Coordinates of C-alpha atoms and ligand atoms in Angstrom, one line a residue:
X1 CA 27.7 4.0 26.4
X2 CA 27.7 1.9 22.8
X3 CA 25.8 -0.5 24.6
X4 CA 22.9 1.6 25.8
X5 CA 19.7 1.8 24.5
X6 CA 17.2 4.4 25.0
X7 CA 13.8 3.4 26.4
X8 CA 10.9 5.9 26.4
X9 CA 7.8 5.0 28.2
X10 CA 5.1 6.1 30.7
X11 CA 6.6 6.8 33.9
X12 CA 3.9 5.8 35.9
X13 CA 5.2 1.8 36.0
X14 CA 8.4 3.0 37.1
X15 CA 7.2 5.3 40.1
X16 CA 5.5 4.6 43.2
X17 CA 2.1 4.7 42.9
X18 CA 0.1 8.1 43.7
X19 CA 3.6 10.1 43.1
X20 CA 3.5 13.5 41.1
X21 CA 4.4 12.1 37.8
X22 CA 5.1 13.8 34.6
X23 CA 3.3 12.4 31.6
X24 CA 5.9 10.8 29.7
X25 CA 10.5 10.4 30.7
X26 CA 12.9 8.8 28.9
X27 CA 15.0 6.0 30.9
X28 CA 18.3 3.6 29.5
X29 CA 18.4 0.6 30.1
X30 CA 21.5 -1.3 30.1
X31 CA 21.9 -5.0 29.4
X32 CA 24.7 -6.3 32.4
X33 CA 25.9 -9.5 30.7
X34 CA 24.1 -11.4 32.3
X35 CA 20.5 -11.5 30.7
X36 CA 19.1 -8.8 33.6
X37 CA 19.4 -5.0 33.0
X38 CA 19.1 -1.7 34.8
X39 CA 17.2 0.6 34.0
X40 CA 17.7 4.3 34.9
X41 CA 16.2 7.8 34.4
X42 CA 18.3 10.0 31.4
X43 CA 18.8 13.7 32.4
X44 CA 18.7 16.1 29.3
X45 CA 22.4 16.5 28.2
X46 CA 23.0 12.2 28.3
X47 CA 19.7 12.1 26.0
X48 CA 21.4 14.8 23.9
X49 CA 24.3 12.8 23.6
X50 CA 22.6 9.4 23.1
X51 CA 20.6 11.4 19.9
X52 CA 23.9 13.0 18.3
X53 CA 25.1 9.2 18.7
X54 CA 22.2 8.2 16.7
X55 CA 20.6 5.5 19.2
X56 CA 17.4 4.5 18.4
X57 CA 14.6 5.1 20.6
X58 CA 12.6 2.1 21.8
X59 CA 9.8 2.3 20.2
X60 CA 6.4 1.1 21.1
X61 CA 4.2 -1.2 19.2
X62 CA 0.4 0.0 17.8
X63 CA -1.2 -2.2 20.9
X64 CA 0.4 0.5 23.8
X65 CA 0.4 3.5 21.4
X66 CA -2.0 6.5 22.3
X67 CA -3.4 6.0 18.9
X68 CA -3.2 3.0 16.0
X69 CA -2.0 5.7 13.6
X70 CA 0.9 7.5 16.3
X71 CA 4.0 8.7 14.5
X72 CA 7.5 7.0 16.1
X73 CA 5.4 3.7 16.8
X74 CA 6.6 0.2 15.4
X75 CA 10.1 -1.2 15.7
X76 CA 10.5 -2.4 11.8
X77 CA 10.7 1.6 11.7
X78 CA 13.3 4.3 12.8
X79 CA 13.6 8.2 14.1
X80 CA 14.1 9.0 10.1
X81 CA 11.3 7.1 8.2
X82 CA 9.4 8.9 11.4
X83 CA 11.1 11.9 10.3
X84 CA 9.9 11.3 6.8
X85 CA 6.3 10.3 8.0
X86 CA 5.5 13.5 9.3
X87 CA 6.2 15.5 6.0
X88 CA 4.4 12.4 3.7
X89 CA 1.1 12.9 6.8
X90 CA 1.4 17.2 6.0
X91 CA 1.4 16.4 2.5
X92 CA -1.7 14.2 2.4
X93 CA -3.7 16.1 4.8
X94 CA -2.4 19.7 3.1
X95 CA -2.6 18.5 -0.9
X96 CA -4.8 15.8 -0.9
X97 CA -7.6 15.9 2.0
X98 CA -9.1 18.8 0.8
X99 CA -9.3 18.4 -2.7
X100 CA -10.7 14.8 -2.2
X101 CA -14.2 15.1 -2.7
X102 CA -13.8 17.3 -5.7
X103 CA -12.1 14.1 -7.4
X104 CA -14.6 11.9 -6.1
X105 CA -16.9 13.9 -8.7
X106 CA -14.2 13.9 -11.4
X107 CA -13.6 10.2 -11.3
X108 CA -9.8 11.4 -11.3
X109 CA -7.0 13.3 -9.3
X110 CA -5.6 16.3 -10.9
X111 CA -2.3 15.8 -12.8
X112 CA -0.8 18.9 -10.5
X113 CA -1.4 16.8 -7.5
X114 CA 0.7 13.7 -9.1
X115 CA 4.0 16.6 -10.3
X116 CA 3.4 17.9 -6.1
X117 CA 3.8 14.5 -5.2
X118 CA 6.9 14.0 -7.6
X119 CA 8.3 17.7 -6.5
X120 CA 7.8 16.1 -2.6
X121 CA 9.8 13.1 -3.3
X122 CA 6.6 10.4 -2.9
X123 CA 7.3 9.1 -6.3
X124 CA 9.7 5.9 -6.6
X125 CA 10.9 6.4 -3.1
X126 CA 11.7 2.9 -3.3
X127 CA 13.6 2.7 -6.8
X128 CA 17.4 3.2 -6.7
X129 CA 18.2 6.4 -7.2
X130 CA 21.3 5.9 -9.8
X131 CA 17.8 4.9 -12.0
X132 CA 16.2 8.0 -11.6
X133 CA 14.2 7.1 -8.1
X134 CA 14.6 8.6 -4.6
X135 CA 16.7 5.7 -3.3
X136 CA 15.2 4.8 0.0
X137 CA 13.9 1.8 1.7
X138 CA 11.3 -0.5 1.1
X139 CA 9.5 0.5 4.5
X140 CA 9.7 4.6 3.5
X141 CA 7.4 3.4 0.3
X142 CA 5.3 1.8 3.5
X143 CA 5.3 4.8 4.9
X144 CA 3.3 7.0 2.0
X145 CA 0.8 4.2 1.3
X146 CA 0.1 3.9 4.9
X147 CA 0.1 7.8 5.1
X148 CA -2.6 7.8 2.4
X149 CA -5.0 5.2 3.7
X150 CA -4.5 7.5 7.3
X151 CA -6.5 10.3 5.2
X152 CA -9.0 7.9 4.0
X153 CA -8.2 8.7 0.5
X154 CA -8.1 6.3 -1.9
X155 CA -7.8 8.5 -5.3
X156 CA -4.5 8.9 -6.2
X157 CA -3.0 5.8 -7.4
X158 CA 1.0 6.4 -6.4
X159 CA 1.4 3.3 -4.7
X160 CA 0.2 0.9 -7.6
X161 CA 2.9 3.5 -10.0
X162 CA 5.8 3.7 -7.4
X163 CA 5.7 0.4 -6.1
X164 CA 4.2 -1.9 -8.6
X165 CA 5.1 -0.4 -12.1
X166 CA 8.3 1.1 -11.6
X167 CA 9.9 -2.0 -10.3
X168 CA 9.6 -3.8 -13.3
X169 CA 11.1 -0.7 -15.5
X170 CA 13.8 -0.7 -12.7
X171 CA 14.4 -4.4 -13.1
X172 CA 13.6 -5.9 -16.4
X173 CA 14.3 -2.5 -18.8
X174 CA 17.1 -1.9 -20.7
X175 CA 19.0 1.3 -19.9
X176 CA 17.3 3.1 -22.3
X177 CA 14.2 2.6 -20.6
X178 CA 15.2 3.2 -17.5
X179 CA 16.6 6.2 -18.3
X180 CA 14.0 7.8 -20.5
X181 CA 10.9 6.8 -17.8
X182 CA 12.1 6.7 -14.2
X183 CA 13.2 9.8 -13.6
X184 CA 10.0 11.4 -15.3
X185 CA 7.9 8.8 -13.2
X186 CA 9.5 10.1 -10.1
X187 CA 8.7 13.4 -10.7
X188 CA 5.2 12.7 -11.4
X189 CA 5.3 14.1 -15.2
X190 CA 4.6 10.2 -16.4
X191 CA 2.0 8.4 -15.1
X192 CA 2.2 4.5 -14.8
X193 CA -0.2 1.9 -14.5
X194 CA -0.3 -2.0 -15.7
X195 CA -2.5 -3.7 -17.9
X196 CA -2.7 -7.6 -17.2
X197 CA -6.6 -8.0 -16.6
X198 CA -9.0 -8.7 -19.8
X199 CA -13.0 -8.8 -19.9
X200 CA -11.9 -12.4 -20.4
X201 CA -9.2 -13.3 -17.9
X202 CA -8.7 -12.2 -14.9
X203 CA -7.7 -14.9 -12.1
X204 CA -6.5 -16.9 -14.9
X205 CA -3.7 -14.7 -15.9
X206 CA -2.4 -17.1 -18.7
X207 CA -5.7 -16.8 -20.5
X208 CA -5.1 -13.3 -21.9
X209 CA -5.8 -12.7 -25.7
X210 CA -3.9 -9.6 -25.8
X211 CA -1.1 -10.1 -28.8
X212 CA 1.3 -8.9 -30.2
X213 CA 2.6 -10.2 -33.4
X214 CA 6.1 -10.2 -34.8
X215 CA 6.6 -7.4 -37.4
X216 CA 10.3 -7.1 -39.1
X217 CA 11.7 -6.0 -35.8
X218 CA 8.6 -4.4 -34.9
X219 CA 5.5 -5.8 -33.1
X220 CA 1.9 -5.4 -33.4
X221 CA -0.7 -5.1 -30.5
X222 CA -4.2 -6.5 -30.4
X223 CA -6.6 -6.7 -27.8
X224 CA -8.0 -5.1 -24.6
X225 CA -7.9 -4.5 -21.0
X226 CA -10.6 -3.9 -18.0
X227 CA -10.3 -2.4 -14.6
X228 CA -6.9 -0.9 -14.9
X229 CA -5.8 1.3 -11.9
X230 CA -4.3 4.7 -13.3
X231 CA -5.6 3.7 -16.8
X232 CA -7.1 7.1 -17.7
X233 CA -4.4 9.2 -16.6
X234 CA -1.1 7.0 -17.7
X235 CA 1.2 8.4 -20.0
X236 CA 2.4 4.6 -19.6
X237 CA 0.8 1.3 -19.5
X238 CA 2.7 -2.1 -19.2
X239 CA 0.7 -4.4 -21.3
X240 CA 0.7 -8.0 -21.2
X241 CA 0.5 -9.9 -24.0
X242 CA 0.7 -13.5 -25.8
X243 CA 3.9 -13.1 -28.2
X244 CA 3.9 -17.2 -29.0
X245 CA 0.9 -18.9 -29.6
X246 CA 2.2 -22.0 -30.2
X247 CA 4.7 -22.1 -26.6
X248 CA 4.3 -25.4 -24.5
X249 CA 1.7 -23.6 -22.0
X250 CA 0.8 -20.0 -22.3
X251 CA 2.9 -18.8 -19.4
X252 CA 6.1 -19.8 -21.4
X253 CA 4.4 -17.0 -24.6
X254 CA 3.9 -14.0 -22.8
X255 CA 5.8 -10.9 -23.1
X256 CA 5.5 -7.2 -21.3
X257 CA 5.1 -4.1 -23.1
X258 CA 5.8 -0.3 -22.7
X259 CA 2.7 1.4 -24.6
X260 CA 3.0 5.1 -24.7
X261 CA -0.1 7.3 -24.6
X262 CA -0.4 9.1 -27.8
X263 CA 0.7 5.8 -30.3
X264 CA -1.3 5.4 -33.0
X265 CA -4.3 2.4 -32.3
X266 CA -4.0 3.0 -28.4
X267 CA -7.6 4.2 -27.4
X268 CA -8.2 4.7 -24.0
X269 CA -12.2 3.5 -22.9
X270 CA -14.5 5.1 -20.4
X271 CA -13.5 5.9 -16.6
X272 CA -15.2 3.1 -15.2
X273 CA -18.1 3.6 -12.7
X274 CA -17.1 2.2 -9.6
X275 CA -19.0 1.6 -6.1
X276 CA -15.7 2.7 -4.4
X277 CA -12.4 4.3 -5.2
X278 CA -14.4 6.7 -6.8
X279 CA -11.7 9.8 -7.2
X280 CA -9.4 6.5 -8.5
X281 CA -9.4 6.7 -12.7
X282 CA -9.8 3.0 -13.2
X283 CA -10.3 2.6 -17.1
X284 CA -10.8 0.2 -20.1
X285 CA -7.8 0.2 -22.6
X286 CA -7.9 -1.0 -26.6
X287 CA -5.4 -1.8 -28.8
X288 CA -5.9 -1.4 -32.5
X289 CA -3.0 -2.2 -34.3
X290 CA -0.4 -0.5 -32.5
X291 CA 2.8 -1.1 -33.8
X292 CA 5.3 -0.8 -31.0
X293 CA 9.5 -0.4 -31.7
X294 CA 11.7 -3.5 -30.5
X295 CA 12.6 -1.0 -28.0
X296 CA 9.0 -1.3 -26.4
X297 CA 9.7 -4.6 -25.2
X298 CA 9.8 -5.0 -21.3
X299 CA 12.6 -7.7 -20.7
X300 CA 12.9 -10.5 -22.5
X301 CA 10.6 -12.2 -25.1
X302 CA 8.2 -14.4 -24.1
X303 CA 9.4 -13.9 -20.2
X304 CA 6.9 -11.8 -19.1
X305 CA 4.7 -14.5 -17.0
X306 CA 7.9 -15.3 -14.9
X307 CA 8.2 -11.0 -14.6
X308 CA 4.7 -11.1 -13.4
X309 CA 4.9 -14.2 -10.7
X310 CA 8.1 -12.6 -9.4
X311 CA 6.4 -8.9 -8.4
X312 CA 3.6 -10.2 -7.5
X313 CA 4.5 -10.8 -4.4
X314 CA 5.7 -7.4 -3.5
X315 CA 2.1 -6.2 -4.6
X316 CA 0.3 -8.3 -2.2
X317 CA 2.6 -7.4 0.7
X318 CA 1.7 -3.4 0.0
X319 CA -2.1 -4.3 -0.4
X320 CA -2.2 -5.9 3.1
X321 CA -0.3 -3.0 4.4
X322 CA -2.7 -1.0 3.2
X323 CA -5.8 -2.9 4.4
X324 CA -4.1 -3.1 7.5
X325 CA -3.6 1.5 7.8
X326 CA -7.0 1.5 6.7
X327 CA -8.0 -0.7 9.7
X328 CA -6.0 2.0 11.9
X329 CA -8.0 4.7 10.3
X330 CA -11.1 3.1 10.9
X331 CA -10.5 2.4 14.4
X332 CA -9.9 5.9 15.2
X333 CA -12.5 7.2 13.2
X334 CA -15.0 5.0 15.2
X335 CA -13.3 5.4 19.1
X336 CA -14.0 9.6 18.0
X337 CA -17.0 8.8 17.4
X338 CA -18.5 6.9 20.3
X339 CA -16.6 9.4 22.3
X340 CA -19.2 11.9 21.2
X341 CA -22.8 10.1 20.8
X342 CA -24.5 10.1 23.0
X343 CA -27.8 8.1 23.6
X344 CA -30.1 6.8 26.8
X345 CA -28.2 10.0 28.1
X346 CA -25.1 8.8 28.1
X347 CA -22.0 8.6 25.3
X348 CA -22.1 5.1 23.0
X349 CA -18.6 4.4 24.8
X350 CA -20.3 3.8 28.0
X351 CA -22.1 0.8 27.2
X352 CA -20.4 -2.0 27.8
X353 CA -21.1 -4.2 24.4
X354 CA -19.4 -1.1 22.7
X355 CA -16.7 -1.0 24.5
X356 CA -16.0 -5.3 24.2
X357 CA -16.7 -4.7 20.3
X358 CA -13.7 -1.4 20.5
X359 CA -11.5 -4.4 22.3
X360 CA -12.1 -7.3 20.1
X361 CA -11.4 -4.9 16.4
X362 CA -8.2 -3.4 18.5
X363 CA -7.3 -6.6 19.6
X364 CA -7.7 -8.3 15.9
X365 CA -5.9 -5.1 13.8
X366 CA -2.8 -5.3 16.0
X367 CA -2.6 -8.9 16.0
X368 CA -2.8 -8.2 12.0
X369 CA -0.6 -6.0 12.0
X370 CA 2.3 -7.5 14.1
X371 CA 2.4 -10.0 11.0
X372 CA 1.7 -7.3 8.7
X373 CA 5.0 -5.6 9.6
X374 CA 6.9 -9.4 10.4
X375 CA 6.2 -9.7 6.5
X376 CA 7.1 -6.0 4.8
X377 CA 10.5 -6.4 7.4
X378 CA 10.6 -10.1 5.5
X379 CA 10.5 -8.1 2.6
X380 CA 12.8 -5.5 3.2
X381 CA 15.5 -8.4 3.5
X382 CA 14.5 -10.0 0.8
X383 CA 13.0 -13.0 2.8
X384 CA 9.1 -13.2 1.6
X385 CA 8.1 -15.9 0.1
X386 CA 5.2 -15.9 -2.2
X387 CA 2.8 -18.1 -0.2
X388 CA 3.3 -15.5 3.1
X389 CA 2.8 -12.8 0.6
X390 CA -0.5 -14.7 -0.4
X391 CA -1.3 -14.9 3.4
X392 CA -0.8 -11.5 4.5
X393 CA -3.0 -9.8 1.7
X394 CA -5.7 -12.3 2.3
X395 CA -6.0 -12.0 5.6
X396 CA -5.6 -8.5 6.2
X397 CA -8.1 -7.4 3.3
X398 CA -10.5 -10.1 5.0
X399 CA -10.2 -8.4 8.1
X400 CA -10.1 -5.0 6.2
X401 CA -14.2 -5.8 5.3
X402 CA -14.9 -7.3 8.3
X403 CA -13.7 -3.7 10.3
X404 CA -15.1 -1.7 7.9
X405 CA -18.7 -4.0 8.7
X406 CA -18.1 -3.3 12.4
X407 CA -17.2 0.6 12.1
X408 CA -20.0 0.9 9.8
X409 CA -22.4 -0.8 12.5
X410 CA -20.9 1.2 15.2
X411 CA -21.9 5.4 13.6
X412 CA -25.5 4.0 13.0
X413 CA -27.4 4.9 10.5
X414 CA -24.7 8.1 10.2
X415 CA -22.4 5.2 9.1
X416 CA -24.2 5.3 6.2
X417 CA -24.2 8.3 4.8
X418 CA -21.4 9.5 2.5
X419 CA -20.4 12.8 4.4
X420 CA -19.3 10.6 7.2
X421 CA -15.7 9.2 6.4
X422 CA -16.1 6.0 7.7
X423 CA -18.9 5.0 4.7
X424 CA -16.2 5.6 2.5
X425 CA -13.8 3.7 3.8
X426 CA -16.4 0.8 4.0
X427 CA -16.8 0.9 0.2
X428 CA -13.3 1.5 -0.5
X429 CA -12.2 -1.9 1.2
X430 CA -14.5 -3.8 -0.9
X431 CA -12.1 -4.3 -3.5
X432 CA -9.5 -5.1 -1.6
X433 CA -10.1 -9.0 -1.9
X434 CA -10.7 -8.9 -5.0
X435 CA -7.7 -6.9 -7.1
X436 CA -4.0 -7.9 -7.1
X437 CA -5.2 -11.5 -7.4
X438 CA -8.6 -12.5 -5.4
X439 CA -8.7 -13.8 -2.3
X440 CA -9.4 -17.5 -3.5
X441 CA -6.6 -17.3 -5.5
X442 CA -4.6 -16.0 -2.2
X443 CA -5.8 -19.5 -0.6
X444 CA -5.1 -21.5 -3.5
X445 CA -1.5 -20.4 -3.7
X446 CA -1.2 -20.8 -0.1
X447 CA -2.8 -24.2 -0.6
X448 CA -0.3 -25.5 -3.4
X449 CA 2.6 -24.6 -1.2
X450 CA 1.0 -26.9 1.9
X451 CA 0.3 -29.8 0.0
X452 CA 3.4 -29.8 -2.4
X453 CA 5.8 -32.8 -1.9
X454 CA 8.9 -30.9 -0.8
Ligands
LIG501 C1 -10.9 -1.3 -8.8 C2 -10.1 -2.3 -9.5 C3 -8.8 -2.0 -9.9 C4 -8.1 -3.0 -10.6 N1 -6.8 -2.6 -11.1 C5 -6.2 -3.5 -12.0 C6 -5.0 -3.1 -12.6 O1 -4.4 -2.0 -12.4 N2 -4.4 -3.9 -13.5 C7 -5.0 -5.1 -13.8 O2 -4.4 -5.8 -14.6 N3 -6.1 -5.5 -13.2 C8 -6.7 -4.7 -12.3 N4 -7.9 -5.1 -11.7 C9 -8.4 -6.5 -12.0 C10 -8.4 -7.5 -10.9 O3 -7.1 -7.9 -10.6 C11 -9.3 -8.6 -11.3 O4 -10.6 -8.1 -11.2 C12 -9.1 -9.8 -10.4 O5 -7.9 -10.4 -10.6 C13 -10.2 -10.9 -10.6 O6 -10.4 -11.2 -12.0 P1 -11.9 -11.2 -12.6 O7 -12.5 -9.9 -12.3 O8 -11.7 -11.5 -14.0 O9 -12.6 -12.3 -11.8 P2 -12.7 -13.9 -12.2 O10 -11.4 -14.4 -12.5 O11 -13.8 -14.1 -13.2 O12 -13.2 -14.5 -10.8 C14 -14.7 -14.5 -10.5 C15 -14.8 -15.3 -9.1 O13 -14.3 -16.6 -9.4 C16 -13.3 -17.0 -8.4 N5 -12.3 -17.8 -9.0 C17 -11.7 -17.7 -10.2 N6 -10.8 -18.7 -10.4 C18 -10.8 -19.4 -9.3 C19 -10.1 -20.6 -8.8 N7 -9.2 -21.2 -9.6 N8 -10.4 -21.1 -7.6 C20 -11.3 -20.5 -6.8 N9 -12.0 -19.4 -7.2 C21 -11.8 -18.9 -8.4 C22 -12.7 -15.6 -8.1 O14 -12.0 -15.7 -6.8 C23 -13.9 -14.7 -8.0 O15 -14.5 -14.8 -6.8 C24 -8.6 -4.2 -10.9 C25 -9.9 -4.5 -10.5 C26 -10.7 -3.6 -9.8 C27 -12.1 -4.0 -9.4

């Protein structure tokens, strides 16, 4: 019985054709030893038994699921991040859906949503939990960023906190730090975002003027930062900053620092005015003589470049993830919607150039993401590279804009008005080339590792 896998599929391949058929069955199939199997048809108290042994369904891929967004779809997932995916898809469509456009107007989420997200357990799933985290896989973090981009809603800015600023308090901070910040990330009551960009420097991350100067055991912070995700709302920022001027190249001077809201010379700038992400509280920061304890430093002195080159990675993998569930969405949105207009007296779906485009954008997204979830499993097992990393958010934000185009193209001039969700998914993937490192840098790190004498 160890042996046995459970298989559920549409019955209709298995039965003769024309038969009464009930809409879906669940069948085992058995290997025999020999490379063949059987396959037969489970009566209720097997399937029980199979369950209480905790056997793993066979689960289908996105290309033969009803819908690209169907809950217990995708083998890099199991029955319990499914489990976990219908509570993180109630939460987003209960907490967050309806409150949306409201932030949109703010510029901002409310600070209750971000303690109901901590209170639900969609803070730091991925963070151990003897730090403070919730202590579950990589893919569950998947799960709530996929979740999100399912709703179309782009405001709250847990993934770039939970999966982008809490790793490197979880894996370059001291114990003090760890245990003074996680657990209030995790429950939402800190806010966390990371400061690396400048007006100055942006692709060229080791041109930063941001720095901090040596003061007894003290240091003191000078400079400013643009475009920072979560910036408004953070109770903490990770700042980066030159700490030796005089290092062989700049990436061997740069250092990461804590910066609490409230210290003295820490002046938070405008919301920024954004043609997307527009309930998303992306902000300028200033530093004015801040003097920060020794205690504020992130890791070790002048190794925050290394820090940086080593997460970003894991960045990249999430933003393609997320280009690729907003693809889903987008798909759906647009199938709905030529289900239902009609013109020349007849639905859009009829015509037949509608129906090739509908094939080519399915046929694209699941090819994405089949590599999509080749690389977050890669990731998972600690097996992404940096370069495949590079690829994946490069190609799947590409195709991100080039879905969003098509969607766009496909609701008409509806497609272009803001009430219709699908114009603000088109907006909201235009950034997605450009943060977390721009596309051209994407190819130019993909590049170096192709030519490179090995
Ligand atoms: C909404 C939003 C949120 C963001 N969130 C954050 C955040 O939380 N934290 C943070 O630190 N930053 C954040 N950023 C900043 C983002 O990472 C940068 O904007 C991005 O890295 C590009 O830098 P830049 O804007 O200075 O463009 P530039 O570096 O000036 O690039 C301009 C153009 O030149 C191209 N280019 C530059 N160098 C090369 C090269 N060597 N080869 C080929 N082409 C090149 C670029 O690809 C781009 O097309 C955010 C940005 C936005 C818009």
């Amino acid at each position: 019985m160890a042996a046995r896998r459970l298989l559920t599929r549409a019955l209709r391949p298995l039965c003769p054709l024309g038969a009464r058929q009930p809409a879906r069955a669940l069948f085992v199939r058995e290997g025999r030893g020999d490379g063949s199997c059987s396959i037969t048809q489970l009566d209720s108290s097997t399937l029980r038994y199979l369950q209480t042994e905790n056997h793993e369904l066979v689960r289908q891929e996105t290309s033969s699921a009803k819908t690209l967004m169907d809950i217990g779809t995708r083998r890099i997932f199991s029955s319990d991040h499914d489990i976990f995916r219908e509570s993180v898809r109630k939460f987003f469509q209960e907490a967050v859906l309806p409150y949306h456009a409201e932030w949109e107007k703010a510029g901002q989420v409310s600070r209750e949503l971000w303690e109901k997200a901590g209170q639900q357990g969609l803070l730091g799933v991925n963070i151990l939990e003897k730090h403070g985290g919730i202590g579950g896989d990589l893919l569950s973090s998947a799960v709530v960023l996929e979740e999100q981009m399912y709703v179309n809603c782009t405001g709250p800015g847990f993934s770039l906190h939970s999966d982008i600023v809490m790793p490197y308090i979880a894996n370059y901070g001291s114990k003090d730090q760890i245990e003074r910040f996680i657990p209030e990330m995790s429950a939402g009551k800190c806010i966390g975002a990371i400061a690396m960009t400048e007006p100055g420097a942006g692709s060229d991350l080791q041109g930063v003027r941001t720095y901090a100067k040596k003061d007894g055991s003290d240091w003191i912070l000078n400079g400013s930062k643009v475009f920072i995700t979560n910036g408004w709302m953070s109770n903490l920022v990770i700042v980066v900053a030159v700490t030796n001027r005089e290092a062989r190249s700049p990436a061997h001077g740069i250092s990461l620092f804590l910066v609490e809201n409230g210290m003295k010379g820490f002046i938070k700038g405008r919301k920024l005015e954004k043609i997307g992400l527009k309930a998303q509280d992306t902000a300028e920061l200033f530093f004015e003589d801040v003097r920060l304890p020794a205690s504020a430093l992130l890791g070790q002195e002048n190794k925050g470049f290394y820090y940086l080159m080593a997460e970003l990675p894991q960045e990249r993998l999430f933003i393609a993830d997320m280009a690729l569930a907003s693809c889903e969405f987008m798909f759906e949105e647009t199938r709905n919607y030529v289900k239902q207009r009609k013109a020349f007296g007849k639905t859009i779906a009829h015509l037949q150039t509608v129906q090739h485009k509908l094939a080519e954008l399915k046929t694209q997204i699941c090819v994405g993401r089949t590599f999509v979830d080749s690389c977050l499993q890669l990731h998972e097992e600690k097996r992404l590279d940096s370069s495949t990393a590079s690829m994946a958010k490069y190609w799947a934000s590409d195709l991100q804009n080039s879905v969003a185009t098509q969607c766009v193209q496909l609701h008409g001039g509806w497609g272009y008005m803001w009430e219709y969700p699908i114009a603000k998914a088109f907006v909201d993937s235009r950034v997605q080339p450009i943060y977390g490192g721009t596309n051209e840098i994407m190819k130019e790190l993909i590049a170096r590792d192709i030519v490179i004498d090995k």
